[in-house]
Backbone as a ProteinNet text record, in pm:
[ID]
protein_1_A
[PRIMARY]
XXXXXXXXXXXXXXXXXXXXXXXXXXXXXXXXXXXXXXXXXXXXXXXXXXXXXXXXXXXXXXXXXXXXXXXXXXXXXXXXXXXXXXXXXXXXXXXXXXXXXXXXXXXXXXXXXXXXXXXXXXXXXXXXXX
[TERTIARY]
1364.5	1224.3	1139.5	1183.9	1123.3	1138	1258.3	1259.9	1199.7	1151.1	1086.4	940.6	908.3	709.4	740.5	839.1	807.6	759.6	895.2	918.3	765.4	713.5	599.3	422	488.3	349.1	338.1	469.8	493.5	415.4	479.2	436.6	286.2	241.6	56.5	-10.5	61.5	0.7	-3.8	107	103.8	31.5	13.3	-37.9	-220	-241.3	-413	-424.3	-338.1	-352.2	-369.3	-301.4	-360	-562	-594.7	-736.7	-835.6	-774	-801.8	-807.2	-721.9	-643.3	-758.2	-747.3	-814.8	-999.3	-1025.7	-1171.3	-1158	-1079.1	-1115.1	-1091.5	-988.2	-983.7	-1146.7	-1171.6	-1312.2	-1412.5	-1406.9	-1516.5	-1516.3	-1352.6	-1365.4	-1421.4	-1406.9	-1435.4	-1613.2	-1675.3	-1794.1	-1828.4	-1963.6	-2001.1	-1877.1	-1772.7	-1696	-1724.2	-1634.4	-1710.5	-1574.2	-1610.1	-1528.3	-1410.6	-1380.9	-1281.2	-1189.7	-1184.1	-1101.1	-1029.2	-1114.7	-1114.1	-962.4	-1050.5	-942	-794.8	-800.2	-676.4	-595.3	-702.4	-584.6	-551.7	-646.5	-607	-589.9	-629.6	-606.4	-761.3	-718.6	-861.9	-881.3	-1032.5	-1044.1	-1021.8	-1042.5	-965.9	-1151.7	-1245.6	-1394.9	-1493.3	-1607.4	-1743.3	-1860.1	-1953.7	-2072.3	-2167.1	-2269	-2371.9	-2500.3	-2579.4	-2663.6	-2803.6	-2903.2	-2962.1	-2924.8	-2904.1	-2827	-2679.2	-2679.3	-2572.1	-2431.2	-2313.3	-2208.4	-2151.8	-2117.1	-2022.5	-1858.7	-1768.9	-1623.6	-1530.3	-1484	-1408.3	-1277.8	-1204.1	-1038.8	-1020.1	-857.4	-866.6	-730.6	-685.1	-494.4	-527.7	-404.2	-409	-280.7	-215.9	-39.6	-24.3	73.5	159.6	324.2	314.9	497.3	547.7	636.1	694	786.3	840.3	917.7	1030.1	1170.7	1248.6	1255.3	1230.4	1193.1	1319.8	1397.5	1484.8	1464.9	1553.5	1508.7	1613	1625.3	1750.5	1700.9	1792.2	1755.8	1859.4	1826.7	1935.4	1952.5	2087.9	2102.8	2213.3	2203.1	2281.7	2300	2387.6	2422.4	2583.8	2642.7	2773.9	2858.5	2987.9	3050.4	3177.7	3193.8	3246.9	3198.6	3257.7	3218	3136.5	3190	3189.9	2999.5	2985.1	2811.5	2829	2750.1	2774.2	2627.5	2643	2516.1	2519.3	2464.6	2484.4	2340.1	2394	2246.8	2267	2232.7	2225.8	2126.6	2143.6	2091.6	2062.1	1948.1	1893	1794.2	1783.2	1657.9	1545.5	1441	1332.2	1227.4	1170.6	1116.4	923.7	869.3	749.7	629.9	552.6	467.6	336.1	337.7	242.8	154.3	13.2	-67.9	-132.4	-192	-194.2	-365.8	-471.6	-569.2	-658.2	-728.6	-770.9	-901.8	-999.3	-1140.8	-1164.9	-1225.4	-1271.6	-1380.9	-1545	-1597.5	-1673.5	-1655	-1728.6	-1848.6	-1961.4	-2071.9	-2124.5	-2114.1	-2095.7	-2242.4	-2312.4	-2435	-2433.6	-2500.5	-2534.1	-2460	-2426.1	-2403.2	-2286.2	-2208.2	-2020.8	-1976.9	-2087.8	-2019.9	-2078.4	-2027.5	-1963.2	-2115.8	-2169.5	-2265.4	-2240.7	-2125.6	-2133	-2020.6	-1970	-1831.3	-1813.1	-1748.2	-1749.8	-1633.1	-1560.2	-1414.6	-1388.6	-1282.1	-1254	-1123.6	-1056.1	-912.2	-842.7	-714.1	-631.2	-555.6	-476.2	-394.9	-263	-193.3	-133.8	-192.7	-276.7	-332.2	-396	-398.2	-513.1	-429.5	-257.6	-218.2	-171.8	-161.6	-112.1	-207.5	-390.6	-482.6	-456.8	-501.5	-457.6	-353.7	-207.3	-111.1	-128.1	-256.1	-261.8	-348.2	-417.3	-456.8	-388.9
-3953.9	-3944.6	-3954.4	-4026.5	-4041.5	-3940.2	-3880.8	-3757.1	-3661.6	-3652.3	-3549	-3556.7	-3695.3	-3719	-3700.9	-3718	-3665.4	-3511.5	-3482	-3312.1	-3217.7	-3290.4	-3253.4	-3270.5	-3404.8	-3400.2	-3290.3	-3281.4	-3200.9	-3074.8	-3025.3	-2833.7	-2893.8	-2997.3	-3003.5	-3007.4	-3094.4	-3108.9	-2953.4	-2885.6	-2738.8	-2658.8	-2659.2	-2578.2	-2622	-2698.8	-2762.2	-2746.8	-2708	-2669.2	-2521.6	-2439.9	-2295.6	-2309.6	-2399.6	-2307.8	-2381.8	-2496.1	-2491.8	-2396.2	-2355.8	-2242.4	-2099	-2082.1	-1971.9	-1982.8	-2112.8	-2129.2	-2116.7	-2181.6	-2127.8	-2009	-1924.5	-1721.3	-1703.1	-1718.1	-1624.6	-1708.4	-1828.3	-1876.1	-1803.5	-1777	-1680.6	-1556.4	-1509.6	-1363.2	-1346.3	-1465.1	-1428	-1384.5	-1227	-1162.1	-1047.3	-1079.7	-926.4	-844.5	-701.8	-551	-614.1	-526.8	-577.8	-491.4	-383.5	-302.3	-451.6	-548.1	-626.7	-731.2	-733.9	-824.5	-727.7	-642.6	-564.6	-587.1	-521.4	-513.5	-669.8	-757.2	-901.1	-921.9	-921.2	-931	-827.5	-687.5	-582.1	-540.3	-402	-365.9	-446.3	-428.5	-533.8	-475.7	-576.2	-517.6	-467.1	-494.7	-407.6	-440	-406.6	-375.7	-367.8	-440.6	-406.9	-414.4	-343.9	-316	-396.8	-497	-587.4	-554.8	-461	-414	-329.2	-390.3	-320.6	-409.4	-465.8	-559.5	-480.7	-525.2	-481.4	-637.4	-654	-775.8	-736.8	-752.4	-714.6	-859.8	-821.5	-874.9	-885.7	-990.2	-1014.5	-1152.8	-1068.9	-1172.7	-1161.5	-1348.1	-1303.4	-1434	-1385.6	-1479.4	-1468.2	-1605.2	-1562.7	-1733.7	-1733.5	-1795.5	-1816.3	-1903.6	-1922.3	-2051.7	-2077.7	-2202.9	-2239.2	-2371.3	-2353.9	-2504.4	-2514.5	-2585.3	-2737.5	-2865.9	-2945.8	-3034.5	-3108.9	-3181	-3279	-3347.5	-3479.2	-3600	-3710.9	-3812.1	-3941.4	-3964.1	-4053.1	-4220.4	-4331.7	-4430.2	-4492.6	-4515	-4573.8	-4702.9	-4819.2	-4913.7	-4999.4	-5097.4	-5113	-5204.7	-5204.1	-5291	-5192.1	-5216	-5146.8	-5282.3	-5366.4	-5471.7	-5557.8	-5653	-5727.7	-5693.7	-5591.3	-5469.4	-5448.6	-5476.9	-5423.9	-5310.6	-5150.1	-5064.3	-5000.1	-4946.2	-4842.9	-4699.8	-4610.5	-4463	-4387.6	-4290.8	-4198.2	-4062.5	-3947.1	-3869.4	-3746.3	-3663.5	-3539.3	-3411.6	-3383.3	-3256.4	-3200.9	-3076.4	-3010.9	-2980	-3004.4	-3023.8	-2883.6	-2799.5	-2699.4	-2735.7	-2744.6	-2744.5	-2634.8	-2587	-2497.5	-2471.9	-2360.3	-2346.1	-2235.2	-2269.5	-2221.6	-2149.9	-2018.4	-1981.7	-1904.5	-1913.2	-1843.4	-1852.8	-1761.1	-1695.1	-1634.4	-1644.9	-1500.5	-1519.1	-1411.5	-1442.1	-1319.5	-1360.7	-1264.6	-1265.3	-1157.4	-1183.6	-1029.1	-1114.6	-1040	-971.7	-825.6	-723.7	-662.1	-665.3	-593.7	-425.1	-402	-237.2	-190.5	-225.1	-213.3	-196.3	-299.4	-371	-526.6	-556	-720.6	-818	-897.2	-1021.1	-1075.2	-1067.3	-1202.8	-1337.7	-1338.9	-1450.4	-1431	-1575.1	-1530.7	-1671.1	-1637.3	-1745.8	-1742.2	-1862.5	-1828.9	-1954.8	-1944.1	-2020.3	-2034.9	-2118.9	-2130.5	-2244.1	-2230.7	-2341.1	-2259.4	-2351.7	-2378	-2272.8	-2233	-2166.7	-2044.8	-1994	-1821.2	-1815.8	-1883.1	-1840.7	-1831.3	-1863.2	-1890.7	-1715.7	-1668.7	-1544.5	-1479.4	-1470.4	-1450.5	-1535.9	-1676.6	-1829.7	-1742.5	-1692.9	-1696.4	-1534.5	-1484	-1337.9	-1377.2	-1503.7	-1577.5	-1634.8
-2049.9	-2080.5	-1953.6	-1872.2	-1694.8	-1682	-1630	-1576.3	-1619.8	-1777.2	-1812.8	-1776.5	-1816.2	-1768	-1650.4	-1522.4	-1379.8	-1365.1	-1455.5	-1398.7	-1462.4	-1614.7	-1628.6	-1583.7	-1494.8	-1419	-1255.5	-1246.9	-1099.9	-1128.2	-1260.3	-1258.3	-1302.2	-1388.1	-1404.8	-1260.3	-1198.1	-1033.7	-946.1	-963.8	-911.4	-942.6	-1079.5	-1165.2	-1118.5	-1117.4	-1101.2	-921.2	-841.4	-705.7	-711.3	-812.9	-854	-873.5	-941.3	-958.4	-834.8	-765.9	-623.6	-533.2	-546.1	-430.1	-500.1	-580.5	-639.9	-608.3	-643.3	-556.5	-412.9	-314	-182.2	-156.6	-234.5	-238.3	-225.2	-364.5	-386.2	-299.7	-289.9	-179.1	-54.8	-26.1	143.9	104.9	5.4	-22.4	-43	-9.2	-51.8	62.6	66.8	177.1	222.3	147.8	178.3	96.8	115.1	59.5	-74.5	-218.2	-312.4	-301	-212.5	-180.7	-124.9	-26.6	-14.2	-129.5	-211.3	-360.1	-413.9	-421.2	-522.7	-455.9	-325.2	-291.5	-268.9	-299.1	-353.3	-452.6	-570.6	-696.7	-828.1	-749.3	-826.6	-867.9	-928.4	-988.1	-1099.6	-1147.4	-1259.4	-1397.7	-1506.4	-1639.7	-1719.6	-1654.5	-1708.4	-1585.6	-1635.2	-1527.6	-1623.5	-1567.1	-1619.7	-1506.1	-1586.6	-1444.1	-1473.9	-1450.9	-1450.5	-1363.8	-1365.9	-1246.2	-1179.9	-1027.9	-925.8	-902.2	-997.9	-957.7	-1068.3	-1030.8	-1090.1	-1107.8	-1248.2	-1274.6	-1270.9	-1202.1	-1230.2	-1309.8	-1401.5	-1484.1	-1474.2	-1461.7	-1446.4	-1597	-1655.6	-1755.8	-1761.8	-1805	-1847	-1940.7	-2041	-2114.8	-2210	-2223.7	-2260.3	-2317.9	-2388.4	-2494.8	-2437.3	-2375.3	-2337.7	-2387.3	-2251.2	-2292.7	-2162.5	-2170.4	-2070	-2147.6	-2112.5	-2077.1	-2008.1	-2052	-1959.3	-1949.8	-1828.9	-1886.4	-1960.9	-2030.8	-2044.8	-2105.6	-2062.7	-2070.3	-2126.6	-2185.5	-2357.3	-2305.6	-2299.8	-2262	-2386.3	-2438.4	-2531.8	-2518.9	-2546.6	-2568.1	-2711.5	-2710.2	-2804.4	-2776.1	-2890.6	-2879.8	-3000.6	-2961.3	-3014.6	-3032.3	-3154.9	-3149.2	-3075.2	-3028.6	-2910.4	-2759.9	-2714.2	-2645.9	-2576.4	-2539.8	-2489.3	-2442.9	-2435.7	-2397.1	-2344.5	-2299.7	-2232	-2138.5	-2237.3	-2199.5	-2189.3	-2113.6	-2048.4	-2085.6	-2217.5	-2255.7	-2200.9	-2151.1	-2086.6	-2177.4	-2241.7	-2308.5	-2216.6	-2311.9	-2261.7	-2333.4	-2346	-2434.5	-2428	-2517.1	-2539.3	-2527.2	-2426.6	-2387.7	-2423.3	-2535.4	-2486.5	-2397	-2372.6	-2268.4	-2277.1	-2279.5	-2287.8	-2185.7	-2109.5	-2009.7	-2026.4	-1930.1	-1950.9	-1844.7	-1812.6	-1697.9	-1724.7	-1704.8	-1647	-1546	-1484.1	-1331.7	-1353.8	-1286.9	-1310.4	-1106	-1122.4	-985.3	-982.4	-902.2	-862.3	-788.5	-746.3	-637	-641.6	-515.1	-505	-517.6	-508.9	-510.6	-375.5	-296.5	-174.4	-122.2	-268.7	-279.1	-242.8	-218.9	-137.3	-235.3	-213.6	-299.9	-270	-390.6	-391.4	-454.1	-589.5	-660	-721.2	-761.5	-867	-964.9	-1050.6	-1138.3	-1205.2	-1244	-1312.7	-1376.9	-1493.2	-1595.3	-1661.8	-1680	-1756.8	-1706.1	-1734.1	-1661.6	-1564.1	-1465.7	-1370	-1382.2	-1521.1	-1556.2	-1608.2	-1673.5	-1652.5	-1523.1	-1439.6	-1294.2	-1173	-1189.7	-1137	-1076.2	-1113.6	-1062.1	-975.2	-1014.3	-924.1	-791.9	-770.1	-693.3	-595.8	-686.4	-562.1	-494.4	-502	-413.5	-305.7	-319.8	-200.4	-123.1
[MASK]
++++++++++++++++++++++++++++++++++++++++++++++++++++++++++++++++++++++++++++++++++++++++++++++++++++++++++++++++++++++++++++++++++

């Protein structure tokens, strides 16, 4: 059961360094042309046009799961006998994954503003093109 609350706070801790990592991306990217945007995180999945302004849209969003270990101690007596054993499974975790990212391109192409939302696990794939 340790080993499992370890191994599940490790990937929460990784996972929450994704939408870190993903704010200092788009923070560097502010004042670049959105031709550099793209070519980190791809073209976007819509667009809208606000004025002279263009909003670009990025979105993921997924349903998994993952495998966690996890070890059970059991003791007891068996007759007289005191005994104590350490049992090893693997436990079925789900995981929830979700992502928007909208960012704000002048008439011009460059990054005026951006704004983004989800957890650590849908953002994580934007995060690691930074």
């Amino acid at each position: 059961m340790k080993k499992t609350l370890l191994m599940l706070s490790m990937s929460l801790f990784l996972v929450s360094c994704a939408t870190t990592k993903l704010q200092n991306g788009l923070n560097g990217m502010m004042g670049s042309h959105e031709r550099l945007l793209f070519e980190k995180i791809g073209y976007p999945d819509n667009s809208q046009k606000f004025g002279n302004d263009t909003v670009y849209s990025w979105s993921n969003r997924f349903s998994s799961g993952m495998f966690m270990p996890s070890s059970n101690s059991t003791q007891g007596m068996v007759g007289r006998t005191p005994f104590m054993a350490t049992t090893a499974t693997t436990q079925f975790v789900p995981i929830e994954g979700s992502c928007e990212i909208q960012v704000v391109v002048s008439e011009t192409g460059y990054i005026k503003n951006y704004n983004f939302y989800g957890n650590g696990f849908g953002c994580m794939r934007y995060a690691d093109a930074f």
